[in-house]
């Protein structure tokens, strides 16, 4: 039954994805209540899936790469709702649906997706908190990446004077630059809290700690450069994308280490 | 009961005639009362804007009502007479902006609403015109929301303002500088001001001209050789000098941009020959639009609006048919000024 909820949520994001493609193609991409409803339904299904999965494994369901990616996509959608009305009214939601659909589909294609849920020993409060908060930070980084891509699209259209179609429906570049910065900062704070939790848990290997720091440092550097106005909004948007690729690579590596622990 | 309309507009009469027949806002109710008090006419609404003067009446005898109206205006030759479905269709087209000078403009809806409320307050509307105007406002809403008839900027000034909002969001923290003192630049600055632009600086080779324009705009005049000093605080620069060469070169802009702490700069070049070097658009955070680019945006928007005409007319036609059917349905009439039963 738990898998039914996961499939239903993936289907919801697929519908959101299809809508985005259609809207972009037709040049009528605009926020709609319908799109919001699809996202909300997908989120409810995701939550129920993670709840049931958590009960089945007897701990926070982040025990393999499949679960990690599902938890990550859940975090992205959660943050999309939490970030607030301003961004929900923008096309952030429209761009979030395809992103979440791709992550969740990738998760379901992994070999670990077909493994049955097995009751596991709890890793302890701090370790589970560390994992959950860190993944939520990844969700924020993903959302910052989405906002950064939207900035780059809108900026390119402005420079090239292509002011029809999707340009009309994308938010102002100043709003997108501010959103990217704010969401990345939220992710950075969460990641820092996750790191502290990880050190309290004390079970992590040095390699894992190194990898966590390898995500924390680039984001810290990018944000510092941004605050000191060393980087333009365009470079900052590119960095939000690049940093997320680094973070995703590190997430894959972290999962590998966890599995081999 | 029939709806009748007698009217003239920018399509049928030049401004000299329109101003002759125009009725001031203060007199709209009074004129409506005079018309509605004629026995042949049951209800009346008078619309008068800079582009049209129109009398809408509801009467059992359309021919007699038109005779009364033409006698009243004095010079019937310049007025267009409409009755039945034609007058209903005309009102729906007017409120939807299809009859406006700028296709799809929305100001007319507010003007017609105001005229209707004036007539209603004067007691010259009853069941038929109330229903007609309420339906007209619904039609306008439907046309605006379901089609792209009001979409996009259709003038150079509004295209520039829309772009500014796509860069900065709200304009209430934006400082604007006009280089030169051209008429289009002034209009664009006024449009930016109407959307909240914070401060306007005017810099011109002739300081007196800059001073005069700055005074009109409530801004500040700056000597032409000093405009660069204010550059760090600017967000939007409008170029409209008559200089034979570019006033703002890439070479000049690079060091100025470094002092701006990553704030975007929107350059609106309305001058011919152009005031900005084309290559400034390649600089990070600089967005340059010249007069042709802005005109292109306005033309494209107008093209979109024109392509939506058929859909709008289809929607309107459906409502005309429904309203005509309602009007043709026999029912006991309520005399003018009579109160509904429950209100007595």
CSV table of N, CA and C in Angstrom, one decimal, chain A residues 27 30 154-155 157-159 161 163 165 167-175 226 229 231-235, chain B residues 145 148 151-152 163 165-169 261-262 264 280-290 293 297:
chain,number,residue,atom,x,y,z
A,27,UNK,N,3.4,29.2,-24.5
A,27,UNK,CA,3.7,30.6,-24.1
A,27,UNK,C,2.7,31.1,-23.1
A,30,UNK,N,1.8,30.2,-16.5
A,30,UNK,CA,1.4,31.2,-15.5
A,30,UNK,C,1.0,30.4,-14.3
A,154,UNK,N,15.2,34.2,-17.4
A,154,UNK,CA,14.6,35.5,-17.5
A,154,UNK,C,15.7,36.6,-17.9
A,155,UNK,N,16.8,36.4,-17.4
A,155,UNK,CA,17.9,37.4,-17.7
A,155,UNK,C,18.3,37.3,-19.2
A,157,UNK,N,16.4,36.2,-21.6
A,157,UNK,CA,15.4,36.7,-22.4
A,157,UNK,C,15.4,38.2,-22.5
A,158,UNK,N,15.7,38.8,-21.3
A,158,UNK,CA,15.8,40.3,-21.2
A,158,UNK,C,16.9,40.8,-22.1
A,159,UNK,N,18.1,40.2,-22.0
A,159,UNK,CA,19.3,40.6,-22.8
A,159,UNK,C,19.0,40.5,-24.3
A,161,UNK,N,16.1,40.5,-25.7
A,161,UNK,CA,14.9,41.2,-26.0
A,161,UNK,C,13.8,40.3,-26.6
A,163,UNK,N,10.7,39.2,-25.5
A,163,UNK,CA,9.8,39.6,-24.4
A,163,UNK,C,8.4,39.0,-24.5
A,165,UNK,N,5.8,35.4,-24.7
A,165,UNK,CA,5.6,34.1,-24.1
A,165,UNK,C,6.0,34.0,-22.6
A,167,UNK,N,8.4,35.0,-20.9
A,167,UNK,CA,9.0,36.2,-20.3
A,167,UNK,C,7.9,36.9,-19.5
A,168,UNK,N,6.8,37.0,-20.1
A,168,UNK,CA,5.7,37.8,-19.5
A,168,UNK,C,5.3,37.2,-18.1
A,169,UNK,N,5.5,35.8,-18.0
A,169,UNK,CA,5.0,35.2,-16.8
A,169,UNK,C,6.0,34.9,-15.7
A,170,UNK,N,7.3,35.1,-16.1
A,170,UNK,CA,8.3,34.9,-15.1
A,170,UNK,C,8.4,36.1,-14.2
A,171,UNK,N,8.8,35.9,-13.0
A,171,UNK,CA,8.9,37.1,-12.1
A,171,UNK,C,10.0,38.0,-12.4
A,172,UNK,N,10.1,39.2,-11.9
A,172,UNK,CA,11.2,40.1,-12.1
A,172,UNK,C,12.5,39.5,-11.7
A,173,UNK,N,13.6,39.9,-12.4
A,173,UNK,CA,14.9,39.3,-12.1
A,173,UNK,C,15.3,39.7,-10.6
A,174,UNK,N,14.9,40.9,-10.2
A,174,UNK,CA,15.3,41.3,-8.8
A,174,UNK,C,14.7,40.3,-7.8
A,175,UNK,N,13.4,40.0,-8.0
A,175,UNK,CA,12.7,39.1,-7.1
A,175,UNK,C,13.4,37.7,-7.1
A,226,UNK,N,28.4,36.9,-2.1
A,226,UNK,CA,27.2,37.6,-2.5
A,226,UNK,C,26.9,38.8,-1.6
A,229,UNK,N,28.9,41.8,-2.2
A,229,UNK,CA,28.7,42.3,-3.5
A,229,UNK,C,29.9,42.0,-4.5
A,231,UNK,N,30.0,39.3,-6.3
A,231,UNK,CA,29.5,38.6,-7.5
A,231,UNK,C,28.1,39.2,-7.9
A,232,UNK,N,28.0,39.3,-9.2
A,232,UNK,CA,26.7,39.8,-9.8
A,232,UNK,C,25.6,38.8,-9.6
A,233,UNK,N,24.4,39.2,-9.8
A,233,UNK,CA,23.2,38.3,-9.6
A,233,UNK,C,23.4,37.1,-10.6
A,234,UNK,N,23.9,37.4,-11.8
A,234,UNK,CA,24.0,36.4,-12.8
A,234,UNK,C,25.0,35.3,-12.4
A,235,UNK,N,26.1,35.8,-11.9
A,235,UNK,CA,27.1,34.8,-11.5
A,235,UNK,C,26.6,34.0,-10.3
B,145,UNK,N,-10.4,38.4,-18.9
B,145,UNK,CA,-9.7,37.3,-18.2
B,145,UNK,C,-9.5,36.1,-19.1
B,148,UNK,N,-6.4,37.6,-24.4
B,148,UNK,CA,-5.2,38.4,-24.2
B,148,UNK,C,-5.4,39.8,-24.8
B,151,UNK,N,-3.5,42.4,-22.9
B,151,UNK,CA,-2.2,42.0,-22.6
B,151,UNK,C,-1.1,42.8,-23.3
B,152,UNK,N,0.0,43.0,-22.6
B,152,UNK,CA,1.2,43.6,-23.1
B,152,UNK,C,1.1,45.2,-23.3
B,163,UNK,N,9.0,46.7,-18.9
B,163,UNK,CA,10.4,46.1,-18.8
B,163,UNK,C,11.0,46.5,-17.5
B,165,UNK,N,9.6,47.0,-14.7
B,165,UNK,CA,9.0,46.2,-13.7
B,165,UNK,C,9.5,44.8,-13.8
B,166,UNK,N,9.9,44.3,-15.0
B,166,UNK,CA,10.4,43.0,-15.1
B,166,UNK,C,11.9,42.9,-14.6
B,167,UNK,N,12.5,44.0,-14.5
B,167,UNK,CA,13.9,44.0,-14.0
B,167,UNK,C,13.9,44.3,-12.5
B,168,UNK,N,13.1,45.3,-12.0
B,168,UNK,CA,13.2,45.7,-10.6
B,168,UNK,C,12.1,45.3,-9.8
B,169,UNK,N,11.0,44.8,-10.4
B,169,UNK,CA,9.8,44.5,-9.6
B,169,UNK,C,9.1,45.8,-9.3
B,261,UNK,N,27.5,48.3,-6.7
B,261,UNK,CA,27.2,47.2,-5.8
B,261,UNK,C,26.1,46.3,-6.3
B,262,UNK,N,26.3,45.8,-7.6
B,262,UNK,CA,25.4,44.8,-8.2
B,262,UNK,C,24.0,45.2,-8.3
B,264,UNK,N,21.1,46.3,-11.0
B,264,UNK,CA,20.9,46.3,-12.4
B,264,UNK,C,20.7,47.8,-12.9
B,280,UNK,N,27.1,48.2,-24.6
B,280,UNK,CA,26.8,48.3,-23.1
B,280,UNK,C,25.8,47.2,-22.7
B,281,UNK,N,25.0,46.7,-23.7
B,281,UNK,CA,24.1,45.6,-23.3
B,281,UNK,C,24.8,44.3,-22.9
B,282,UNK,N,26.1,44.2,-23.4
B,282,UNK,CA,26.9,43.0,-23.0
B,282,UNK,C,27.4,43.0,-21.6
B,283,UNK,N,27.3,44.2,-21.0
B,283,UNK,CA,27.9,44.3,-19.6
B,283,UNK,C,26.9,43.6,-18.6
B,284,UNK,N,27.5,43.0,-17.6
B,284,UNK,CA,26.7,42.3,-16.6
B,284,UNK,C,25.8,43.3,-15.9
B,285,UNK,N,24.5,42.9,-15.9
B,285,UNK,CA,23.5,43.8,-15.1
B,285,UNK,C,23.0,45.0,-15.9
B,286,UNK,N,23.5,45.2,-17.2
B,286,UNK,CA,23.0,46.3,-18.0
B,286,UNK,C,22.0,45.8,-19.0
B,287,UNK,N,20.8,46.4,-19.1
B,287,UNK,CA,19.8,46.0,-20.1
B,287,UNK,C,19.5,47.2,-20.9
B,288,UNK,N,19.8,47.1,-22.2
B,288,UNK,CA,19.7,48.3,-23.1
B,288,UNK,C,18.5,48.0,-24.1
B,289,UNK,N,17.6,48.9,-24.2
B,289,UNK,CA,16.5,48.9,-25.2
B,289,UNK,C,16.5,50.2,-25.9
B,290,UNK,N,16.6,50.1,-27.3
B,290,UNK,CA,16.5,51.4,-28.1
B,290,UNK,C,15.1,51.5,-28.6
B,293,UNK,N,13.5,48.6,-30.5
B,293,UNK,CA,13.2,47.5,-29.7
B,293,UNK,C,11.9,47.7,-28.9
B,297,UNK,N,8.2,45.8,-29.3
B,297,UNK,CA,7.4,45.2,-28.3
B,297,UNK,C,6.0,45.7,-28.3
